[in-house]
């Protein structure tokens, strides 16, 4: 478990949509960070935030970056603005937590890295599900060498992603919409964390199955590491089957969910026109400060089902931790709440550790650029129907996994 930062990191939140709300909820009451400001163009969201926090509220992103009340910014604006806002924050001397995807092109990734290095600030790109406790514990277990050489990583996630309320741009791949930029980065990042980072090639097929939502909604991907280990990613956001059935109906955030909700999101969305859907998506902020800690949940946060295979055993995600299968049979490893920081706190802790010289960040700009290379290669492979060789992969520079 990581050291606490020397002092609370004063955080500004850029973007108060769903991701911003989840970050606010995760940080509120935690000693490692103080929410000191927020910025959003939606004045209703800002007003709700101002009711919740004794903090600055800005309608302009640049004014937040100029604020002396802010040491670091969490950027959760629409994907097409990530590069612009990350560079702006760096130029104003702010450390950065940047939501995935880092950007939409490799050129923009390079521009962010250059701006961060020129300004001398620290960057962490996340949060992603590689911060989930079971991934961190798997990384530690692989790192001990007790299970021998890593052979395979397999991941599956079926959910309702494509039928949650969306703005039009979120259904346009060219603007960062669809699963390749929104969802697959969770699988890519976790796989690279567990496998040491250096992927060699990608072969993928993508599905666009609903003309009314004309972006990629399903994927099957084969990844090969330089050392010969392999990984598969399977994903569907079409609100049919739900892999939470395999997780004891523990949802993505660790919450208990009903087991008879197949297709409910799809059905509910069908009654809305685009304007109503966009409005519903825009009004997603909702959190009341003062709870003192993140909500208690009955299970582990996860991103579907994951099975890691090594020479001496298999390790699978379970609702409350990990299931291990080896020469001694099957055993369960329970993960308790005090073993690992929750993911939103862990990503800020990683940034704080880098700022304070405690530990370099794993999820820095070059790591995130390598993740982006994989996402773009998935699109290219599906389009050209061939294997794509990767050129910008880097190894994981950490001990026994991320914080």
One Martini backbone bead per residue (centre of mass of N, CA, C, O) as a GRO file, in nm:
protein
  403
    1UNK     BB    1   0.098   0.035   0.021
    2UNK     BB    2   0.089   0.360  -0.008
    3UNK     BB    3   0.193   0.651   0.050
    4UNK     BB    4   0.125   0.942   0.170
    5UNK     BB    5   0.097   1.245   0.119
    6UNK     BB    6   0.228   1.529   0.257
    7UNK     BB    7  -0.020   1.673   0.116
    8UNK     BB    8  -0.284   1.796  -0.003
    9UNK     BB    9  -0.411   1.795  -0.319
   10UNK     BB   10  -0.501   2.059  -0.521
   11UNK     BB   11  -0.802   2.021  -0.699
   12UNK     BB   12  -0.910   2.045  -1.036
   13UNK     BB   13  -1.218   2.025  -1.225
   14UNK     BB   14  -1.252   1.928  -1.570
   15UNK     BB   15  -1.550   1.839  -1.571
   16UNK     BB   16  -1.907   1.747  -1.466
   17UNK     BB   17  -1.961   1.479  -1.540
   18UNK     BB   18  -1.941   1.157  -1.478
   19UNK     BB   19  -1.635   1.151  -1.426
   20UNK     BB   20  -1.629   1.393  -1.234
   21UNK     BB   21  -1.821   1.274  -1.022
   22UNK     BB   22  -1.653   1.022  -0.952
   23UNK     BB   23  -1.407   1.180  -0.855
   24UNK     BB   24  -1.540   1.347  -0.635
   25UNK     BB   25  -1.641   1.106  -0.471
   26UNK     BB   26  -1.354   0.970  -0.431
   27UNK     BB   27  -1.215   1.234  -0.282
   28UNK     BB   28  -1.411   1.279  -0.074
   29UNK     BB   29  -1.256   1.269   0.249
   30UNK     BB   30  -0.968   1.255   0.155
   31UNK     BB   31  -0.639   1.328   0.263
   32UNK     BB   32  -0.487   1.353  -0.034
   33UNK     BB   33  -0.729   1.561  -0.111
   34UNK     BB   34  -0.847   1.879  -0.256
   35UNK     BB   35  -1.133   2.041  -0.359
   36UNK     BB   36  -1.087   2.371  -0.515
   37UNK     BB   37  -1.216   2.319  -0.814
   38UNK     BB   38  -1.426   2.409  -1.105
   39UNK     BB   39  -1.514   2.331  -1.458
   40UNK     BB   40  -1.793   2.452  -1.668
   41UNK     BB   41  -2.035   2.533  -1.916
   42UNK     BB   42  -2.245   2.428  -1.711
   43UNK     BB   43  -2.425   2.606  -1.480
   44UNK     BB   44  -2.581   2.382  -1.331
   45UNK     BB   45  -2.339   2.215  -1.244
   46UNK     BB   46  -2.193   2.439  -1.092
   47UNK     BB   47  -2.415   2.494  -0.885
   48UNK     BB   48  -2.405   2.214  -0.757
   49UNK     BB   49  -2.111   2.225  -0.675
   50UNK     BB   50  -2.134   2.485  -0.495
   51UNK     BB   51  -2.325   2.342  -0.289
   52UNK     BB   52  -2.105   2.113  -0.205
   53UNK     BB   53  -1.857   2.329  -0.226
   54UNK     BB   54  -1.577   2.513  -0.100
   55UNK     BB   55  -1.531   2.639  -0.416
   56UNK     BB   56  -1.436   2.703  -0.715
   57UNK     BB   57  -1.616   2.849  -1.005
   58UNK     BB   58  -1.590   2.777  -1.359
   59UNK     BB   59  -1.658   2.861  -1.710
   60UNK     BB   60  -1.340   2.850  -1.753
   61UNK     BB   61  -1.059   2.670  -1.805
   62UNK     BB   62  -0.833   2.884  -1.786
   63UNK     BB   63  -0.904   3.006  -1.509
   64UNK     BB   64  -0.839   2.753  -1.351
   65UNK     BB   65  -0.536   2.733  -1.445
   66UNK     BB   66  -0.480   3.027  -1.300
   67UNK     BB   67  -0.522   2.924  -1.024
   68UNK     BB   68  -0.389   2.926  -0.691
   69UNK     BB   69  -0.582   2.684  -0.578
   70UNK     BB   70  -0.421   2.508  -0.798
   71UNK     BB   71  -0.208   2.221  -0.867
   72UNK     BB   72  -0.422   2.020  -0.999
   73UNK     BB   73  -0.570   1.849  -1.281
   74UNK     BB   74  -0.883   1.715  -1.388
   75UNK     BB   75  -0.950   1.571  -1.707
   76UNK     BB   76  -1.315   1.550  -1.833
   77UNK     BB   77  -1.340   1.617  -2.115
   78UNK     BB   78  -1.387   1.587  -2.415
   79UNK     BB   79  -1.176   1.413  -2.616
   80UNK     BB   80  -1.112   1.647  -2.833
   81UNK     BB   81  -0.985   1.830  -2.569
   82UNK     BB   82  -0.739   1.703  -2.426
   83UNK     BB   83  -0.494   1.839  -2.554
   84UNK     BB   84  -0.564   2.132  -2.504
   85UNK     BB   85  -0.599   2.108  -2.186
   86UNK     BB   86  -0.324   1.985  -2.114
   87UNK     BB   87  -0.149   2.209  -2.230
   88UNK     BB   88  -0.270   2.438  -2.066
   89UNK     BB   89  -0.198   2.329  -1.788
   90UNK     BB   90   0.109   2.314  -1.829
   91UNK     BB   91   0.152   2.622  -1.901
   92UNK     BB   92   0.038   2.678  -1.586
   93UNK     BB   93   0.182   2.457  -1.387
   94UNK     BB   94   0.007   2.194  -1.394
   95UNK     BB   95  -0.084   1.917  -1.284
   96UNK     BB   96  -0.194   1.583  -1.423
   97UNK     BB   97  -0.515   1.436  -1.477
   98UNK     BB   98  -0.600   1.218  -1.748
   99UNK     BB   99  -0.827   1.105  -1.928
  100UNK     BB  100  -0.942   0.871  -2.109
  101UNK     BB  101  -0.802   0.939  -2.367
  102UNK     BB  102  -0.531   1.116  -2.419
  103UNK     BB  103  -0.607   1.104  -2.732
  104UNK     BB  104  -0.661   1.079  -3.102
  105UNK     BB  105  -0.346   1.108  -3.151
  106UNK     BB  106  -0.008   1.081  -3.172
  107UNK     BB  107   0.054   1.381  -3.205
  108UNK     BB  108  -0.097   1.472  -2.946
  109UNK     BB  109   0.066   1.307  -2.751
  110UNK     BB  110   0.335   1.449  -2.810
  111UNK     BB  111   0.240   1.734  -2.730
  112UNK     BB  112   0.189   1.670  -2.434
  113UNK     BB  113   0.468   1.570  -2.357
  114UNK     BB  114   0.617   1.830  -2.431
  115UNK     BB  115   0.464   2.022  -2.238
  116UNK     BB  116   0.530   1.875  -1.974
  117UNK     BB  117   0.841   1.883  -1.998
  118UNK     BB  118   0.872   2.190  -2.030
  119UNK     BB  119   0.715   2.255  -1.746
  120UNK     BB  120   0.774   2.032  -1.515
  121UNK     BB  121   0.539   1.833  -1.498
  122UNK     BB  122   0.290   1.604  -1.402
  123UNK     BB  123   0.164   1.287  -1.548
  124UNK     BB  124  -0.161   1.121  -1.544
  125UNK     BB  125  -0.332   0.849  -1.703
  126UNK     BB  126  -0.666   0.859  -1.591
  127UNK     BB  127  -0.866   0.634  -1.487
  128UNK     BB  128  -0.832   0.285  -1.460
  129UNK     BB  129  -0.874  -0.063  -1.406
  130UNK     BB  130  -0.573  -0.104  -1.307
  131UNK     BB  131  -0.659   0.007  -1.006
  132UNK     BB  132  -0.784  -0.231  -0.931
  133UNK     BB  133  -0.727  -0.456  -0.687
  134UNK     BB  134  -0.705  -0.720  -0.862
  135UNK     BB  135  -0.484  -0.613  -1.051
  136UNK     BB  136  -0.273  -0.542  -0.837
  137UNK     BB  137  -0.254  -0.830  -0.722
  138UNK     BB  138  -0.177  -0.975  -0.979
  139UNK     BB  139   0.085  -0.819  -1.025
  140UNK     BB  140   0.220  -0.915  -0.766
  141UNK     BB  141   0.205  -1.222  -0.822
  142UNK     BB  142   0.369  -1.218  -1.082
  143UNK     BB  143   0.624  -1.064  -0.962
  144UNK     BB  144   0.728  -1.303  -0.772
  145UNK     BB  145   0.733  -1.590  -0.956
  146UNK     BB  146   0.550  -1.828  -0.833
  147UNK     BB  147   0.391  -1.879  -1.130
  148UNK     BB  148   0.574  -1.801  -1.337
  149UNK     BB  149   0.519  -1.777  -1.653
  150UNK     BB  150   0.354  -1.585  -1.864
  151UNK     BB  151   0.090  -1.661  -2.109
  152UNK     BB  152  -0.215  -1.550  -2.031
  153UNK     BB  153  -0.480  -1.307  -2.122
  154UNK     BB  154  -0.831  -1.285  -2.034
  155UNK     BB  155  -1.110  -1.082  -2.159
  156UNK     BB  156  -1.452  -0.987  -2.047
  157UNK     BB  157  -1.721  -0.757  -2.174
  158UNK     BB  158  -2.070  -0.719  -2.097
  159UNK     BB  159  -2.296  -0.444  -2.177
  160UNK     BB  160  -2.464  -0.098  -2.192
  161UNK     BB  161  -2.293   0.137  -2.311
  162UNK     BB  162  -2.444   0.230  -2.588
  163UNK     BB  163  -2.729   0.288  -2.394
  164UNK     BB  164  -2.631   0.529  -2.285
  165UNK     BB  165  -2.628   0.843  -2.262
  166UNK     BB  166  -2.563   1.051  -2.562
  167UNK     BB  167  -2.376   1.226  -2.750
  168UNK     BB  168  -2.315   1.251  -3.078
  169UNK     BB  169  -1.995   1.231  -3.052
  170UNK     BB  170  -2.016   0.942  -2.896
  171UNK     BB  171  -2.104   0.817  -3.204
  172UNK     BB  172  -1.812   0.926  -3.310
  173UNK     BB  173  -1.508   0.813  -3.382
  174UNK     BB  174  -1.359   1.080  -3.483
  175UNK     BB  175  -1.447   1.205  -3.171
  176UNK     BB  176  -1.418   0.951  -2.957
  177UNK     BB  177  -1.616   0.735  -3.006
  178UNK     BB  178  -1.690   0.456  -2.862
  179UNK     BB  179  -1.505   0.175  -2.750
  180UNK     BB  180  -1.205   0.232  -2.832
  181UNK     BB  181  -1.187   0.507  -2.644
  182UNK     BB  182  -1.372   0.423  -2.381
  183UNK     BB  183  -1.314   0.094  -2.311
  184UNK     BB  184  -1.057  -0.059  -2.415
  185UNK     BB  185  -0.841   0.091  -2.237
  186UNK     BB  186  -0.886  -0.084  -1.988
  187UNK     BB  187  -0.780  -0.347  -2.109
  188UNK     BB  188  -0.510  -0.257  -2.217
  189UNK     BB  189  -0.385  -0.155  -1.951
  190UNK     BB  190  -0.412  -0.413  -1.783
  191UNK     BB  191  -0.250  -0.596  -1.970
  192UNK     BB  192   0.016  -0.430  -1.957
  193UNK     BB  193   0.060  -0.444  -1.656
  194UNK     BB  194   0.070  -0.763  -1.640
  195UNK     BB  195   0.286  -0.798  -1.903
  196UNK     BB  196   0.498  -0.528  -1.899
  197UNK     BB  197   0.393  -0.354  -2.188
  198UNK     BB  198   0.527  -0.520  -2.445
  199UNK     BB  199   0.389  -0.502  -2.727
  200UNK     BB  200   0.371  -0.620  -3.080
  201UNK     BB  201   0.060  -0.701  -3.159
  202UNK     BB  202  -0.245  -0.669  -3.373
  203UNK     BB  203  -0.577  -0.831  -3.383
  204UNK     BB  204  -0.898  -0.726  -3.531
  205UNK     BB  205  -1.256  -0.704  -3.454
  206UNK     BB  206  -1.547  -0.513  -3.547
  207UNK     BB  207  -1.873  -0.380  -3.436
  208UNK     BB  208  -2.167  -0.249  -3.627
  209UNK     BB  209  -2.513  -0.312  -3.522
  210UNK     BB  210  -2.635   0.001  -3.508
  211UNK     BB  211  -2.746   0.253  -3.709
  212UNK     BB  212  -2.830   0.454  -3.465
  213UNK     BB  213  -2.520   0.365  -3.358
  214UNK     BB  214  -2.241   0.457  -3.559
  215UNK     BB  215  -2.044   0.259  -3.379
  216UNK     BB  216  -1.840   0.085  -3.199
  217UNK     BB  217  -1.966  -0.211  -2.988
  218UNK     BB  218  -1.757  -0.441  -3.078
  219UNK     BB  219  -1.493  -0.687  -2.973
  220UNK     BB  220  -1.197  -0.866  -3.104
  221UNK     BB  221  -0.869  -0.933  -2.952
  222UNK     BB  222  -0.524  -0.982  -3.042
  223UNK     BB  223  -0.236  -1.008  -2.829
  224UNK     BB  224   0.126  -0.959  -2.848
  225UNK     BB  225   0.412  -1.019  -2.695
  226UNK     BB  226   0.752  -1.014  -2.710
  227UNK     BB  227   0.768  -1.294  -2.521
  228UNK     BB  228   0.481  -1.456  -2.629
  229UNK     BB  229   0.261  -1.359  -2.495
  230UNK     BB  230  -0.103  -1.349  -2.453
  231UNK     BB  231  -0.412  -1.168  -2.556
  232UNK     BB  232  -0.761  -1.110  -2.483
  233UNK     BB  233  -1.040  -0.912  -2.620
  234UNK     BB  234  -1.379  -0.880  -2.503
  235UNK     BB  235  -1.655  -0.677  -2.640
  236UNK     BB  236  -1.992  -0.554  -2.530
  237UNK     BB  237  -2.247  -0.269  -2.562
  238UNK     BB  238  -2.561  -0.403  -2.641
  239UNK     BB  239  -2.753  -0.502  -2.408
  240UNK     BB  240  -2.747  -0.806  -2.342
  241UNK     BB  241  -2.534  -0.952  -2.226
  242UNK     BB  242  -2.391  -0.996  -1.878
  243UNK     BB  243  -2.092  -1.040  -1.699
  244UNK     BB  244  -2.209  -0.994  -1.406
  245UNK     BB  245  -2.310  -1.283  -1.375
  246UNK     BB  246  -2.002  -1.381  -1.308
  247UNK     BB  247  -2.004  -1.155  -1.042
  248UNK     BB  248  -2.271  -1.172  -0.869
  249UNK     BB  249  -2.392  -0.889  -0.942
  250UNK     BB  250  -2.137  -0.709  -0.968
  251UNK     BB  251  -2.047  -0.414  -1.051
  252UNK     BB  252  -1.809  -0.201  -1.170
  253UNK     BB  253  -1.812  -0.041  -0.870
  254UNK     BB  254  -1.920  -0.281  -0.656
  255UNK     BB  255  -2.216  -0.297  -0.700
  256UNK     BB  256  -2.530  -0.393  -0.659
  257UNK     BB  257  -2.732  -0.571  -0.902
  258UNK     BB  258  -2.964  -0.656  -1.104
  259UNK     BB  259  -3.047  -0.975  -1.277
  260UNK     BB  260  -3.311  -0.844  -1.474
  261UNK     BB  261  -3.175  -0.603  -1.691
  262UNK     BB  262  -3.199  -0.694  -1.969
  263UNK     BB  263  -3.237  -0.421  -2.197
  264UNK     BB  264  -3.322  -0.157  -2.040
  265UNK     BB  265  -3.150   0.064  -2.173
  266UNK     BB  266  -3.254   0.027  -2.460
  267UNK     BB  267  -3.555   0.075  -2.397
  268UNK     BB  268  -3.533   0.359  -2.264
  269UNK     BB  269  -3.396   0.507  -2.511
  270UNK     BB  270  -3.626   0.469  -2.730
  271UNK     BB  271  -3.804   0.726  -2.606
  272UNK     BB  272  -3.574   0.912  -2.715
  273UNK     BB  273  -3.451   1.181  -2.837
  274UNK     BB  274  -3.165   1.348  -2.902
  275UNK     BB  275  -3.218   1.592  -2.720
  276UNK     BB  276  -3.294   1.431  -2.463
  277UNK     BB  277  -3.034   1.269  -2.446
  278UNK     BB  278  -2.838   1.507  -2.425
  279UNK     BB  279  -2.962   1.629  -2.169
  280UNK     BB  280  -2.921   1.384  -1.986
  281UNK     BB  281  -2.613   1.380  -2.020
  282UNK     BB  282  -2.559   1.679  -1.912
  283UNK     BB  283  -2.714   1.592  -1.618
  284UNK     BB  284  -2.495   1.405  -1.429
  285UNK     BB  285  -2.452   1.562  -1.192
  286UNK     BB  286  -2.432   1.408  -0.848
  287UNK     BB  287  -2.334   1.541  -0.528
  288UNK     BB  288  -2.283   1.513  -0.172
  289UNK     BB  289  -2.107   1.650   0.050
  290UNK     BB  290  -1.981   1.490   0.369
  291UNK     BB  291  -1.936   1.173   0.407
  292UNK     BB  292  -1.598   1.115   0.438
  293UNK     BB  293  -1.643   0.883   0.216
  294UNK     BB  294  -1.662   0.631   0.032
  295UNK     BB  295  -1.871   0.417  -0.067
  296UNK     BB  296  -2.004   0.127   0.028
  297UNK     BB  297  -1.928  -0.197  -0.106
  298UNK     BB  298  -1.974  -0.549  -0.166
  299UNK     BB  299  -1.748  -0.529  -0.392
  300UNK     BB  300  -1.548  -0.541  -0.670
  301UNK     BB  301  -1.407  -0.367  -0.884
  302UNK     BB  302  -1.456  -0.387  -1.248
  303UNK     BB  303  -1.397  -0.532  -1.605
  304UNK     BB  304  -1.519  -0.794  -1.578
  305UNK     BB  305  -1.346  -1.073  -1.697
  306UNK     BB  306  -1.043  -1.237  -1.562
  307UNK     BB  307  -0.766  -1.443  -1.696
  308UNK     BB  308  -0.465  -1.575  -1.562
  309UNK     BB  309  -0.183  -1.745  -1.718
  310UNK     BB  310   0.051  -1.972  -1.588
  311UNK     BB  311   0.261  -2.225  -1.534
  312UNK     BB  312   0.131  -2.264  -1.209
  313UNK     BB  313  -0.142  -2.101  -1.291
  314UNK     BB  314  -0.464  -1.962  -1.222
  315UNK     BB  315  -0.628  -1.630  -1.240
  316UNK     BB  316  -0.941  -1.502  -1.106
  317UNK     BB  317  -1.196  -1.319  -1.093
  318UNK     BB  318  -1.403  -1.199  -0.823
  319UNK     BB  319  -1.632  -1.044  -0.629
  320UNK     BB  320  -1.396  -1.037  -0.366
  321UNK     BB  321  -1.141  -1.116  -0.575
  322UNK     BB  322  -0.966  -1.423  -0.599
  323UNK     BB  323  -0.903  -1.708  -0.807
  324UNK     BB  324  -0.708  -2.004  -0.748
  325UNK     BB  325  -0.530  -2.232  -0.980
  326UNK     BB  326  -0.354  -2.526  -0.878
  327UNK     BB  327  -0.193  -2.802  -0.747
  328UNK     BB  328  -0.391  -2.742  -0.478
  329UNK     BB  329  -0.621  -2.614  -0.637
  330UNK     BB  330  -0.866  -2.418  -0.486
  331UNK     BB  331  -0.861  -2.058  -0.405
  332UNK     BB  332  -0.937  -1.781  -0.197
  333UNK     BB  333  -0.895  -1.418  -0.231
  334UNK     BB  334  -0.946  -1.168  -0.024
  335UNK     BB  335  -1.047  -0.824  -0.057
  336UNK     BB  336  -0.992  -0.549   0.130
  337UNK     BB  337  -1.046  -0.211   0.178
  338UNK     BB  338  -0.743  -0.162   0.326
  339UNK     BB  339  -0.534  -0.262   0.100
  340UNK     BB  340  -0.656  -0.049  -0.109
  341UNK     BB  341  -0.701   0.199  -0.294
  342UNK     BB  342  -0.910   0.353  -0.455
  343UNK     BB  343  -0.889   0.439  -0.779
  344UNK     BB  344  -0.911   0.755  -0.756
  345UNK     BB  345  -0.697   0.775  -0.534
  346UNK     BB  346  -0.465   0.622  -0.680
  347UNK     BB  347  -0.417   0.826  -0.912
  348UNK     BB  348  -0.343   1.065  -0.724
  349UNK     BB  349  -0.118   0.921  -0.574
  350UNK     BB  350   0.064   0.885  -0.817
  351UNK     BB  351   0.103   1.183  -0.864
  352UNK     BB  352   0.208   1.261  -0.582
  353UNK     BB  353   0.455   1.077  -0.585
  354UNK     BB  354   0.589   1.221  -0.826
  355UNK     BB  355   0.604   1.507  -0.708
  356UNK     BB  356   0.758   1.394  -0.425
  357UNK     BB  357   0.966   1.152  -0.508
  358UNK     BB  358   0.865   0.854  -0.436
  359UNK     BB  359   0.739   0.777  -0.737
  360UNK     BB  360   0.708   0.693  -1.038
  361UNK     BB  361   0.503   0.702  -1.297
  362UNK     BB  362   0.337   0.482  -1.495
  363UNK     BB  363   0.092   0.674  -1.617
  364UNK     BB  364   0.229   0.826  -1.836
  365UNK     BB  365   0.272   0.954  -2.144
  366UNK     BB  366   0.415   0.704  -2.275
  367UNK     BB  367   0.218   0.493  -2.179
  368UNK     BB  368  -0.036   0.625  -2.309
  369UNK     BB  369   0.068   0.618  -2.597
  370UNK     BB  370   0.080   0.309  -2.613
  371UNK     BB  371  -0.223   0.270  -2.573
  372UNK     BB  372  -0.306   0.436  -2.824
  373UNK     BB  373  -0.169   0.259  -3.033
  374UNK     BB  374  -0.355   0.018  -2.987
  375UNK     BB  375  -0.626   0.147  -3.054
  376UNK     BB  376  -0.549   0.229  -3.347
  377UNK     BB  377  -0.475  -0.064  -3.435
  378UNK     BB  378  -0.757  -0.177  -3.411
  379UNK     BB  379  -0.882  -0.009  -3.634
  380UNK     BB  380  -0.683  -0.091  -3.858
  381UNK     BB  381  -0.720  -0.398  -3.848
  382UNK     BB  382  -1.025  -0.403  -3.909
  383UNK     BB  383  -1.005  -0.254  -4.182
  384UNK     BB  384  -0.754  -0.442  -4.311
  385UNK     BB  385  -0.737  -0.737  -4.209
  386UNK     BB  386  -0.473  -0.722  -4.006
  387UNK     BB  387  -0.173  -0.720  -3.878
  388UNK     BB  388  -0.024  -0.505  -3.625
  389UNK     BB  389   0.268  -0.335  -3.576
  390UNK     BB  390   0.445  -0.218  -3.308
  391UNK     BB  391   0.656   0.094  -3.199
  392UNK     BB  392   0.566   0.239  -2.885
  393UNK     BB  393   0.659   0.050  -2.666
  394UNK     BB  394   0.671   0.001  -2.307
  395UNK     BB  395   0.777  -0.056  -2.005
  396UNK     BB  396   0.733  -0.135  -1.671
  397UNK     BB  397   0.814   0.116  -1.414
  398UNK     BB  398   0.776  -0.105  -1.161
  399UNK     BB  399   0.675  -0.246  -0.842
  400UNK     BB  400   0.435  -0.467  -0.825
  401UNK     BB  401   0.280  -0.253  -0.954
  402UNK     BB  402   0.058  -0.039  -0.892
  403UNK     BB  403  -0.077   0.153  -0.632
   0.00000   0.00000   0.00000
